Tab-separated table of C-alpha atoms in Angstrom:
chain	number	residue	atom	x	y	z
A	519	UNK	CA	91.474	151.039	152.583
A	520	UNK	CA	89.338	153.741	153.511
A	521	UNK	CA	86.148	154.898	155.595
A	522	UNK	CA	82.887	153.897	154.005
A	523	UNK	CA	81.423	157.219	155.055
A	524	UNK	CA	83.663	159.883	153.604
A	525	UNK	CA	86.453	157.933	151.708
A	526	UNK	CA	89.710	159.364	153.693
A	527	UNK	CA	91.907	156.716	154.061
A	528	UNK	CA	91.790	154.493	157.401
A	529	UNK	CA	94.475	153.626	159.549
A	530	UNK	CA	94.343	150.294	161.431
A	531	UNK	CA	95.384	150.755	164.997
A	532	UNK	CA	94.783	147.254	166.571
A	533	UNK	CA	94.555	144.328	165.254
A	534	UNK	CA	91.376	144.272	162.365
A	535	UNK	CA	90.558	147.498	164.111
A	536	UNK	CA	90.153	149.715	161.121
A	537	UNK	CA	89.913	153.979	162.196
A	538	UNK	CA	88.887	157.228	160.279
A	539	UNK	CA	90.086	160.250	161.213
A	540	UNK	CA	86.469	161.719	161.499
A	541	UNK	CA	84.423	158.720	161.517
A	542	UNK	CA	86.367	156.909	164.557
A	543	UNK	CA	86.097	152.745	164.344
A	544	UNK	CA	84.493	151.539	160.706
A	545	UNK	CA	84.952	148.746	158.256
A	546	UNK	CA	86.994	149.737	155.982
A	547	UNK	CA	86.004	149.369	151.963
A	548	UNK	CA	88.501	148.998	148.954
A	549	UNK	CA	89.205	152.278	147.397
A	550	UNK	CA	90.896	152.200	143.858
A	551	UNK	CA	93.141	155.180	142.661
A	552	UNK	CA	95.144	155.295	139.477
A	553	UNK	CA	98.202	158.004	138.775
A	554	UNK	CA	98.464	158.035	135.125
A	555	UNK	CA	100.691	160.415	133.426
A	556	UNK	CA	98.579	162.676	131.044
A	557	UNK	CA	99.880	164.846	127.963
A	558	UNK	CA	98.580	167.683	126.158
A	559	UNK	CA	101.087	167.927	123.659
A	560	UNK	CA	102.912	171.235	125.647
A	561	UNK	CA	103.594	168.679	128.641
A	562	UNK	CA	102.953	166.174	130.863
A	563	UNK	CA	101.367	166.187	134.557
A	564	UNK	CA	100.680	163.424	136.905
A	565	UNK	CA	96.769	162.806	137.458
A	566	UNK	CA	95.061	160.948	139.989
A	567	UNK	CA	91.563	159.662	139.701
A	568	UNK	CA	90.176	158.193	142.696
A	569	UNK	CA	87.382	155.739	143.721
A	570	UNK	CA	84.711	155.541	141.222
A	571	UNK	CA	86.601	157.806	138.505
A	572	UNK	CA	89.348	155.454	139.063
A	573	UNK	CA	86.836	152.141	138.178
A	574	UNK	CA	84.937	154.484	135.301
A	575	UNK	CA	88.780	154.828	133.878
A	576	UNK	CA	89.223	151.225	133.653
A	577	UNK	CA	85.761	150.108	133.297
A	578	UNK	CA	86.238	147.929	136.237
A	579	UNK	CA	84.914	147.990	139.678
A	580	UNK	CA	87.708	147.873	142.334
A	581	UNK	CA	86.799	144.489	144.270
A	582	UNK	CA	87.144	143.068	140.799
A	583	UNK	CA	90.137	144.601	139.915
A	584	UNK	CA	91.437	142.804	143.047
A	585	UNK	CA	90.130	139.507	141.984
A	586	UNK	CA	91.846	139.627	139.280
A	587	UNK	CA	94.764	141.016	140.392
A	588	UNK	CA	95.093	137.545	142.921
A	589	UNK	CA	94.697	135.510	139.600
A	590	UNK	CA	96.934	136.464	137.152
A	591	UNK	CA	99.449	138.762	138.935
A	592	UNK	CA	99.955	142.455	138.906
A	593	UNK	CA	102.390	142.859	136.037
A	594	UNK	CA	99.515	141.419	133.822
A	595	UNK	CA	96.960	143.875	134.809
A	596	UNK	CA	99.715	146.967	134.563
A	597	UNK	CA	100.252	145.918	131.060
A	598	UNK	CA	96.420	145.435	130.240
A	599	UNK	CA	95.399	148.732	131.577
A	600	UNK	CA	98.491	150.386	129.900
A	601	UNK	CA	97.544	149.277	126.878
A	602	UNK	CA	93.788	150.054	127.061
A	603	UNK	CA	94.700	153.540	128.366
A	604	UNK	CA	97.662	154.872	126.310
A	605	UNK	CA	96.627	157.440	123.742
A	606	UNK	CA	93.161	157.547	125.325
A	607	UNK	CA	91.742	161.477	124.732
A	608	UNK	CA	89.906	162.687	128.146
A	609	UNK	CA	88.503	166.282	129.618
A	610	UNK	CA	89.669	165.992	132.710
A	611	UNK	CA	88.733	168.803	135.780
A	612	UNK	CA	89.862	168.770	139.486
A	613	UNK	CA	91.954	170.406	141.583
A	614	UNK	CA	96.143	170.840	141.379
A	615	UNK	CA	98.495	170.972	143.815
A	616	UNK	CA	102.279	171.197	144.363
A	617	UNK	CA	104.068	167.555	144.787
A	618	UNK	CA	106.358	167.904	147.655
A	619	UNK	CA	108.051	165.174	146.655
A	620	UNK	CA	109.465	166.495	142.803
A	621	UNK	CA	108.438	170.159	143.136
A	622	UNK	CA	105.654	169.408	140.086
A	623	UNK	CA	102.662	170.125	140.022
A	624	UNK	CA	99.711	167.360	140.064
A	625	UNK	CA	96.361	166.539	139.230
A	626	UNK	CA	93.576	165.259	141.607
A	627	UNK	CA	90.762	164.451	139.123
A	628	UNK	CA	87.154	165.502	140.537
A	629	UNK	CA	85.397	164.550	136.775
A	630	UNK	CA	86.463	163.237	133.694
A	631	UNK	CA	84.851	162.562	130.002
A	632	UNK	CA	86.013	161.006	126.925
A	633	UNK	CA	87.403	163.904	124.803
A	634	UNK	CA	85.026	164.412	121.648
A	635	UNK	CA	87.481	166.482	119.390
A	636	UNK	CA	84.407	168.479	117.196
A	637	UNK	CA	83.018	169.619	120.770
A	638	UNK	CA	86.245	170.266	121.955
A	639	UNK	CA	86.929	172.456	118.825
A	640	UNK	CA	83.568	174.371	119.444
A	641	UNK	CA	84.216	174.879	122.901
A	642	UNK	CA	87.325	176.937	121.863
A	643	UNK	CA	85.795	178.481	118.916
A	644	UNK	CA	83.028	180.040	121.505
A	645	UNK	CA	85.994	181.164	124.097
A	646	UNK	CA	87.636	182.436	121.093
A	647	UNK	CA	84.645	184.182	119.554
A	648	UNK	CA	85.559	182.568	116.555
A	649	UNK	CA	83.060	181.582	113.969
């Protein structure tokens, strides 16, 4: 759950009383995220998209996910979405941090775009100053 206004996770203190850190008393909304491990071919990091990239990742906004979730079971959806998202090419850009938990070092995605390999090749061409 987390605060309608700025997204930080909510706490609930009494009973259906839902409270932000900044925002004080609010309803809380659903907010999706998704850890997917992501490799480059030279290794693997953990990624996290959150909210809205977490729904454009799966195509699926997060009160449905839910839904369907309640009908056919978690295990179900795992295995659809792993499916649909393994081998998937993206450009992803955010901000990394240190996991306390495993020393490694993590992903928080703050955009994301299907990876279009002839742009990505011209991209690096132009860094390179390659023709």
């Amino acid at each position: 759950n987390a605060c309608p206004n700025c997204r930080k996770k909510v706490v609930e203190r009494d009973e259906g009383k839902w409270v932000c850190n900044e925002h004080g008393v609010v309803e809380p909304q659903k907010q999706l995220f998704l850890s997917v491990a992501l490799d480059d071919g030279t290794g693997c990091i953990r990624v996290t998209f959150f909210g809205i990239n977490a729904e454009k990742l799966i195509s699926m906004p997060a009160d449905s996910l839910v839904d369907e979730i309640e009908h056919v079971g978690i295990q179900s959806i795992v295995t659809k979405l792993e499916q649909r998202l393994k081998g998937k090419e993206l450009v992803v850009s955010g901000r990394t941090y240190k996991n306390k938990f495993d020393d490694g070092i993590d992903l928080n995605v703050s955009k994301f775009s299907d990876a279009v390999p002839k742009e990505e090749i011209e991209i690096l061409k132009s860094s390179l100053n390659v023709s």
